[in-house]
PDB file of N, CA and C in Angstrom:
ATOM      1  N   MET R   1      96.133  93.703  94.375  1.00  0.00           N
ATOM      2  CA  MET R   1      95.339  93.738  95.416  1.00  0.00           C
ATOM      3  C   MET R   1      95.952  94.375  97.094  1.00  0.00           C
ATOM      4  N   GLY R   2      95.561  94.872  98.005  1.00  0.00           N
ATOM      5  CA  GLY R   2      96.168  95.290  99.307  1.00  0.00           C
ATOM      6  C   GLY R   2      95.678  95.355  99.922  1.00  0.00           C
ATOM      7  N   ARG R   3      95.811  95.418 101.455  1.00  0.00           N
ATOM      8  CA  ARG R   3      94.546  95.315 102.014  1.00  0.00           C
ATOM      9  C   ARG R   3      93.816  96.428 102.237  1.00  0.00           C
ATOM     10  N   SER R   4      94.005  97.752 102.316  1.00  0.00           N
ATOM     11  CA  SER R   4      92.970  98.190 102.086  1.00  0.00           C
ATOM     12  C   SER R   4      91.451  97.874 101.074  1.00  0.00           C
ATOM     13  N   ASP R   5      92.213  97.348  99.548  1.00  0.00           N
ATOM     14  CA  ASP R   5      91.172  96.140  98.577  1.00  0.00           C
ATOM     15  C   ASP R   5      90.128  95.383  99.567  1.00  0.00           C
ATOM     16  N   ILE R   6      90.967  94.950 100.604  1.00  0.00           N
ATOM     17  CA  ILE R   6      90.125  93.594 101.352  1.00  0.00           C
ATOM     18  C   ILE R   6      89.222  94.414 101.577  1.00  0.00           C
ATOM     19  N   VAL R   7      90.089  95.321 103.016  1.00  0.00           N
ATOM     20  CA  VAL R   7      88.899  96.439 103.781  1.00  0.00           C
ATOM     21  C   VAL R   7      87.783  96.790 103.090  1.00  0.00           C
ATOM     22  N   ASN R   8      87.548  96.956 102.669  1.00  0.00           N
ATOM     23  CA  ASN R   8      86.749  98.390 101.587  1.00  0.00           C
ATOM     24  C   ASN R   8      86.294  97.255 101.091  1.00  0.00           C
ATOM     25  N   GLY R   9      86.179  96.344 100.925  1.00  0.00           N
ATOM     26  CA  GLY R   9      84.502  95.339  99.924  1.00  0.00           C
ATOM     27  C   GLY R   9      83.991  94.115 100.748  1.00  0.00           C
ATOM     28  N   THR R  10      85.013  94.204 102.448  1.00  0.00           N
ATOM     29  CA  THR R  10      84.525  93.820 103.300  1.00  0.00           C
ATOM     30  C   THR R  10      83.221  94.596 104.124  1.00  0.00           C
ATOM     31  N   MET R  11      83.889  95.671 104.247  1.00  0.00           N
ATOM     32  CA  MET R  11      83.204  96.590 104.997  1.00  0.00           C
ATOM     33  C   MET R  11      81.694  97.316 103.703  1.00  0.00           C
ATOM     34  N   TRP R  12      81.768  97.007 102.354  1.00  0.00           N
ATOM     35  CA  TRP R  12      80.130  97.276 102.021  1.00  0.00           C
ATOM     36  C   TRP R  12      79.852  95.838 101.733  1.00  0.00           C
ATOM     37  N   ARG R  13      80.512  94.847 101.661  1.00  0.00           N
ATOM     38  CA  ARG R  13      79.340  93.547 101.706  1.00  0.00           C
ATOM     39  C   ARG R  13      78.573  93.292 103.286  1.00  0.00           C
ATOM     40  N   TRP R  14      79.442  94.601 103.872  1.00  0.00           N
ATOM     41  CA  TRP R  14      78.703  94.137 105.643  1.00  0.00           C
ATOM     42  C   TRP R  14      77.428  94.644 105.238  1.00  0.00           C
ATOM     43  N   ILE R  15      78.096  96.921 104.997  1.00  0.00           N
ATOM     44  CA  ILE R  15      76.683  97.254 104.428  1.00  0.00           C
ATOM     45  C   ILE R  15      75.141  97.047 103.472  1.00  0.00           C
ATOM     46  N   TYR R  16      76.292  95.728 102.694  1.00  0.00           N
ATOM     47  CA  TYR R  16      75.350  95.641 101.979  1.00  0.00           C
ATOM     48  C   TYR R  16      74.111  94.839 101.926  1.00  0.00           C
ATOM     49  N   ASN R  17      74.073  93.788 103.521  1.00  0.00           N
ATOM     50  CA  ASN R  17      74.049  92.637 103.511  1.00  0.00           C
ATOM     51  C   ASN R  17      71.981  92.438 103.642  1.00  0.00           C
ATOM     52  N   ALA R  18      71.768  91.195 102.889  1.00  0.00           N
ATOM     53  CA  ALA R  18      70.024  91.201 102.794  1.00  0.00           C
ATOM     54  C   ALA R  18      70.257  90.837 105.122  1.00  0.00           C
ATOM     55  N   ASP R  19      70.589  90.662 105.283  1.00  0.00           N
ATOM     56  CA  ASP R  19      70.027  90.240 106.783  1.00  0.00           C
ATOM     57  C   ASP R  19      70.253  90.509 107.273  1.00  0.00           C
ATOM     58  N   TYR R  20      71.374  91.725 107.529  1.00  0.00           N
ATOM     59  CA  TYR R  20      71.683  92.341 109.047  1.00  0.00           C
ATOM     60  C   TYR R  20      72.216  93.714 108.226  1.00  0.00           C
ATOM     61  N   GLY R  21      72.691  93.819 106.362  1.00  0.00           N
ATOM     62  CA  GLY R  21      73.186  94.993 106.544  1.00  0.00           C
ATOM     63  C   GLY R  21      73.333  96.012 107.157  1.00  0.00           C
ATOM     64  N   ALA R  22      73.916  96.891 107.152  1.00  0.00           N
ATOM     65  CA  ALA R  22      73.730  98.666 107.879  1.00  0.00           C
ATOM     66  C   ALA R  22      72.752  99.570 106.952  1.00  0.00           C
ATOM     67  N   LEU R  23      72.754  98.820 105.721  1.00  0.00           N
ATOM     68  CA  LEU R  23      71.745  99.958 104.703  1.00  0.00           C
ATOM     69  C   LEU R  23      70.910  99.695 104.859  1.00  0.00           C
ATOM     70  N   ASN R  24      70.157  98.861 104.647  1.00  0.00           N
ATOM     71  CA  ASN R  24      68.652  97.957 105.562  1.00  0.00           C
ATOM     72  C   ASN R  24      68.196  98.270 106.438  1.00  0.00           C
ATOM     73  N   GLY R  25      68.816  98.616 107.651  1.00  0.00           N
ATOM     74  CA  GLY R  25      68.770  98.965 109.008  1.00  0.00           C
ATOM     75  C   GLY R  25      67.922 100.687 109.163  1.00  0.00           C
ATOM     76  N   LEU R  26      69.498 101.171 108.648  1.00  0.00           N
ATOM     77  CA  LEU R  26      69.177 102.594 108.198  1.00  0.00           C
ATOM     78  C   LEU R  26      68.007 102.558 107.720  1.00  0.00           C
ATOM     79  N   LEU R  27      68.206 102.014 106.449  1.00  0.00           N
ATOM     80  CA  LEU R  27      66.465 103.020 105.817  1.00  0.00           C
ATOM     81  C   LEU R  27      65.331 102.383 106.343  1.00  0.00           C
ATOM     82  N   ASN R  28      65.679 100.814 107.402  1.00  0.00           N
ATOM     83  CA  ASN R  28      63.777 100.223 107.901  1.00  0.00           C
ATOM     84  C   ASN R  28      63.537 101.123 109.422  1.00  0.00           C
ATOM     85  N   GLN R  29      64.722 101.716 109.922  1.00  0.00           N
ATOM     86  CA  GLN R  29      64.679 102.849 110.601  1.00  0.00           C
ATOM     87  C   GLN R  29      64.430 104.088 110.185  1.00  0.00           C
ATOM     88  N   LEU R  30      63.925 104.461 109.085  1.00  0.00           N
ATOM     89  CA  LEU R  30      63.713 105.793 108.988  1.00  0.00           C
ATOM     90  C   LEU R  30      62.301 105.183 107.951  1.00  0.00           C
ATOM     91  N   GLY R  31      62.572 104.479 108.368  1.00  0.00           N
ATOM     92  CA  GLY R  31      60.675 104.481 107.797  1.00  0.00           C
ATOM     93  C   GLY R  31      60.641 103.969 106.347  1.00  0.00           C
ATOM     94  N   ILE R  32      61.332 103.580 105.694  1.00  0.00           N
ATOM     95  CA  ILE R  32      61.902 104.300 104.343  1.00  0.00           C
ATOM     96  C   ILE R  32      61.194 103.303 102.907  1.00  0.00           C
ATOM     97  N   ILE R  33      61.631 102.089 104.353  1.00  0.00           N
ATOM     98  CA  ILE R  33      61.838 100.476 103.603  1.00  0.00           C
ATOM     99  C   ILE R  33      61.414  99.754 104.894  1.00  0.00           C
ATOM    100  N   HIS R  34      60.266  98.926 104.892  1.00  0.00           N
ATOM    101  CA  HIS R  34      59.227  98.003 105.851  1.00  0.00           C
ATOM    102  C   HIS R  34      60.092  96.087 105.834  1.00  0.00           C
ATOM    103  N   ARG R  35      60.773  95.720 105.027  1.00  0.00           N
ATOM    104  CA  ARG R  35      61.238  94.615 105.109  1.00  0.00           C
ATOM    105  C   ARG R  35      62.965  94.743 104.342  1.00  0.00           C
ATOM    106  N   TYR R  36      63.761  93.830 104.850  1.00  0.00           N
ATOM    107  CA  TYR R  36      65.098  94.250 104.052  1.00  0.00           C
ATOM    108  C   TYR R  36      65.476  93.451 102.870  1.00  0.00           C
ATOM    109  N   ILE R  37      65.772  94.020 102.128  1.00  0.00           N
ATOM    110  CA  ILE R  37      66.433  93.839 100.913  1.00  0.00           C
ATOM    111  C   ILE R  37      67.625  93.555 100.362  1.00  0.00           C
ATOM    112  N   PRO R  38      67.471  92.986  99.387  1.00  0.00           N
ATOM    113  CA  PRO R  38      68.740  91.512  98.269  1.00  0.00           C
ATOM    114  C   PRO R  38      69.234  93.038  97.546  1.00  0.00           C
ATOM    115  N   TRP R  39      70.468  93.681  98.186  1.00  0.00           N
ATOM    116  CA  TRP R  39      70.562  94.350  97.380  1.00  0.00           C
ATOM    117  C   TRP R  39      71.324  93.980  96.045  1.00  0.00           C
ATOM    118  N   LEU R  40      72.414  93.367  96.638  1.00  0.00           N
ATOM    119  CA  LEU R  40      73.474  92.780  95.425  1.00  0.00           C
ATOM    120  C   LEU R  40      72.494  91.356  95.184  1.00  0.00           C
ATOM    121  N   THR R  41      71.620  90.595  94.444  1.00  0.00           N
ATOM    122  CA  THR R  41      70.865  90.241  93.863  1.00  0.00           C
ATOM    123  C   THR R  41      69.910  90.423  92.955  1.00  0.00           C
ATOM    124  N   MET R  42      69.675  91.757  92.449  1.00  0.00           N
ATOM    125  CA  MET R  42      69.223  92.695  91.114  1.00  0.00           C
ATOM    126  C   MET R  42      70.649  93.172  90.738  1.00  0.00           C
ATOM    127  N   PRO R  43      70.836  92.794  89.174  1.00  0.00           N
ATOM    128  CA  PRO R  43      71.889  92.923  88.582  1.00  0.00           C
ATOM    129  C   PRO R  43      72.231  94.476  88.233  1.00  0.00           C
ATOM    130  N   ASN R  44      71.331  95.357  88.142  1.00  0.00           N
ATOM    131  CA  ASN R  44      71.376  97.118  88.128  1.00  0.00           C
ATOM    132  C   ASN R  44      71.811  97.346  89.199  1.00  0.00           C
ATOM    133  N   VAL R  45      71.118  96.948  89.898  1.00  0.00           N
ATOM    134  CA  VAL R  45      71.436  98.046  91.359  1.00  0.00           C
ATOM    135  C   VAL R  45      72.840  97.679  91.843  1.00  0.00           C
ATOM    136  N   ALA R  46      73.281  96.501  92.021  1.00  0.00           N
ATOM    137  CA  ALA R  46      73.962  95.568  91.871  1.00  0.00           C
ATOM    138  C   ALA R  46      75.753  96.234  91.476  1.00  0.00           C
ATOM    139  N   MET R  47      74.809  96.270  90.322  1.00  0.00           N
ATOM    140  CA  MET R  47      76.443  97.328  89.762  1.00  0.00           C
ATOM    141  C   MET R  47      76.807  98.726  89.964  1.00  0.00           C
ATOM    142  N   ASN R  48      75.105  99.186  89.968  1.00  0.00           N
ATOM    143  CA  ASN R  48      75.968 100.628  90.285  1.00  0.00           C
ATOM    144  C   ASN R  48      76.096 100.643  92.219  1.00  0.00           C
ATOM    145  N   LEU R  49      75.937  99.736  93.179  1.00  0.00           N
ATOM    146  CA  LEU R  49      76.605  99.550  94.051  1.00  0.00           C
ATOM    147  C   LEU R  49      77.809  99.242  94.923  1.00  0.00           C
ATOM    148  N   VAL R  50      77.987  98.601  93.481  1.00  0.00           N
ATOM    149  CA  VAL R  50      79.686  97.850  93.556  1.00  0.00           C
ATOM    150  C   VAL R  50      80.130  99.415  93.233  1.00  0.00           C
ATOM    151  N   ILE R  51      79.725  99.824  91.962  1.00  0.00           N
ATOM    152  CA  ILE R  51      80.445 101.317  91.615  1.00  0.00           C
ATOM    153  C   ILE R  51      80.952 102.169  92.549  1.00  0.00           C
ATOM    154  N   MET R  52      79.576 102.549  93.094  1.00  0.00           N
ATOM    155  CA  MET R  52      79.269 103.626  94.509  1.00  0.00           C
ATOM    156  C   MET R  52      79.979 103.013  95.603  1.00  0.00           C
ATOM    157  N   ALA R  53      80.540 101.812  95.489  1.00  0.00           N
ATOM    158  CA  ALA R  53      81.934 101.326  96.962  1.00  0.00           C
ATOM    159  C   ALA R  53      83.722 101.733  96.385  1.00  0.00           C
ATOM    160  N   ASP R  54      83.513 101.047  94.658  1.00  0.00           N
ATOM    161  CA  ASP R  54      84.718 101.612  94.411  1.00  0.00           C
ATOM    162  C   ASP R  54      85.316 103.427  94.310  1.00  0.00           C
ATOM    163  N   VAL R  55      84.412 103.904  94.341  1.00  0.00           N
ATOM    164  CA  VAL R  55      84.621 105.366  94.013  1.00  0.00           C
ATOM    165  C   VAL R  55      84.462 105.413  95.452  1.00  0.00           C
ATOM    166  N   TRP R  56      83.957 105.389  96.062  1.00  0.00           N
ATOM    167  CA  TRP R  56      84.121 105.689  97.714  1.00  0.00           C
ATOM    168  C   TRP R  56      86.419 105.460  97.924  1.00  0.00           C
ATOM    169  N   HIS R  57      86.081 104.072  97.392  1.00  0.00           N
ATOM    170  CA  HIS R  57      87.396 103.483  97.992  1.00  0.00           C
ATOM    171  C   HIS R  57      88.567 104.162  97.567  1.00  0.00           C
ATOM    172  N   SER R  58      88.002 104.630  96.425  1.00  0.00           N
ATOM    173  CA  SER R  58      89.072 105.756  95.367  1.00  0.00           C
ATOM    174  C   SER R  58      88.972 107.304  95.314  1.00  0.00           C
ATOM    175  N   ARG R  59      87.903 107.649  96.094  1.00  0.00           N
ATOM    176  CA  ARG R  59      87.935 109.409  96.551  1.00  0.00           C
ATOM    177  C   ARG R  59      88.947 109.986  96.761  1.00  0.00           C
ATOM    178  N   PRO R  60      90.336 109.466  97.943  1.00  0.00           N
ATOM    179  CA  PRO R  60      91.331 110.137  98.612  1.00  0.00           C
ATOM    180  C   PRO R  60      92.622 109.534  97.703  1.00  0.00           C
ATOM    181  N   VAL R  61      92.582 109.077  97.117  1.00  0.00           N
ATOM    182  CA  VAL R  61      93.431 109.294  95.965  1.00  0.00           C
ATOM    183  C   VAL R  61      93.407 109.920  94.613  1.00  0.00           C
ATOM    184  N   HIS R  62      91.621 109.785  94.352  1.00  0.00           N
ATOM    185  CA  HIS R  62      91.489 111.616  93.560  1.00  0.00           C
ATOM    186  C   HIS R  62      92.024 112.972  93.368  1.00  0.00           C
ATOM    187  N   CYS R  63      91.658 113.253  95.241  1.00  0.00           N
ATOM    188  CA  CYS R  63      92.133 114.580  95.912  1.00  0.00           C
ATOM    189  C   CYS R  63      93.293 114.479  95.884  1.00  0.00           C
ATOM    190  N   ARG R  64      94.215 113.700  96.357  1.00  0.00           N
ATOM    191  CA  ARG R  64      95.532 114.155  96.631  1.00  0.00           C
ATOM    192  C   ARG R  64      95.619 114.478  95.015  1.00  0.00           C
ATOM    193  N   PHE R  65      95.317 114.175  93.704  1.00  0.00           N
ATOM    194  CA  PHE R  65      95.458 114.650  92.681  1.00  0.00           C
ATOM    195  C   PHE R  65      95.625 115.172  92.842  1.00  0.00           C
ATOM    196  N   ILE R  66      94.046 115.968  92.646  1.00  0.00           N
ATOM    197  CA  ILE R  66      93.588 117.463  92.436  1.00  0.00           C
ATOM    198  C   ILE R  66      94.734 118.521  94.214  1.00  0.00           C
ATOM    199  N   LEU R  67      94.787 118.013  94.262  1.00  0.00           N
ATOM    200  CA  LEU R  67      95.175 119.329  95.589  1.00  0.00           C
ATOM    201  C   LEU R  67      96.717 118.938  95.352  1.00  0.00           C
ATOM    202  N   ALA R  68      97.762 118.142  94.469  1.00  0.00           N
ATOM    203  CA  ALA R  68      98.733 118.128  94.049  1.00  0.00           C
ATOM    204  C   ALA R  68      98.554 119.467  92.460  1.00  0.00           C
ATOM    205  N   GLY R  69      97.891 118.865  91.926  1.00  0.00           N
ATOM    206  CA  GLY R  69      97.763 119.701  90.883  1.00  0.00           C
ATOM    207  C   GLY R  69      97.543 121.595  90.719  1.00  0.00           C
ATOM    208  N   ARG R  70      96.499 121.173  92.163  1.00  0.00           N
ATOM    209  CA  ARG R  70      96.435 122.562  92.441  1.00  0.00           C
ATOM    210  C   ARG R  70      97.174 123.432  92.983  1.00  0.00           C
ATOM    211  N   ALA R  71      98.446 122.891  93.990  1.00  0.00           N
ATOM    212  CA  ALA R  71      99.896 122.963  94.180  1.00  0.00           C
ATOM    213  C   ALA R  71     100.842 123.868  93.524  1.00  0.00           C
ATOM    214  N   GLY R  72     100.644 123.561  91.857  1.00  0.00           N
ATOM    215  CA  GLY R  72     101.299 124.023  91.858  1.00  0.00           C
ATOM    216  C   GLY R  72     101.002 125.158  90.832  1.00  0.00           C
ATOM    217  N   GLN R  73      99.888 125.472  90.875  1.00  0.00           N
ATOM    218  CA  GLN R  73      99.074 127.205  90.646  1.00  0.00           C
ATOM    219  C   GLN R  73      98.976 127.923  91.192  1.00  0.00           C
ATOM    220  N   PRO R  74      98.777 128.835  90.908  1.00  0.00           N
ATOM    221  CA  PRO R  74      99.057 130.825  92.268  1.00  0.00           C
ATOM    222  C   PRO R  74      97.467 130.049  92.508  1.00  0.00           C
ATOM    223  N   CYS R  75      97.557 130.404  93.080  1.00  0.00           N
ATOM    224  CA  CYS R  75      96.243 131.028  94.069  1.00  0.00           C
ATOM    225  C   CYS R  75      94.797 132.471  93.444  1.00  0.00           C
ATOM    226  N   PRO R  76      94.007 132.786  93.089  1.00  0.00           N
ATOM    227  CA  PRO R  76      93.361 133.911  92.964  1.00  0.00           C
ATOM    228  C   PRO R  76      93.286 135.011  93.474  1.00  0.00           C
TER     229      PRO R  76
END
């Protein structure tokens, strides 16, 4: 586990926080929700949110692989 994993986990824990999280704040200001939701206490929702955070964290690596693969092929 590297530093980026720790930073990513801390960032998403802050975003999903039930008391002051950024996701709850944004949805509340947009009028989508009227009370803060404890996202990580609902098992199905929590699993999806953790998967989304992991995809967000690993996306740059996937993009590098795709770009490296395309660099070896001629452009149409």
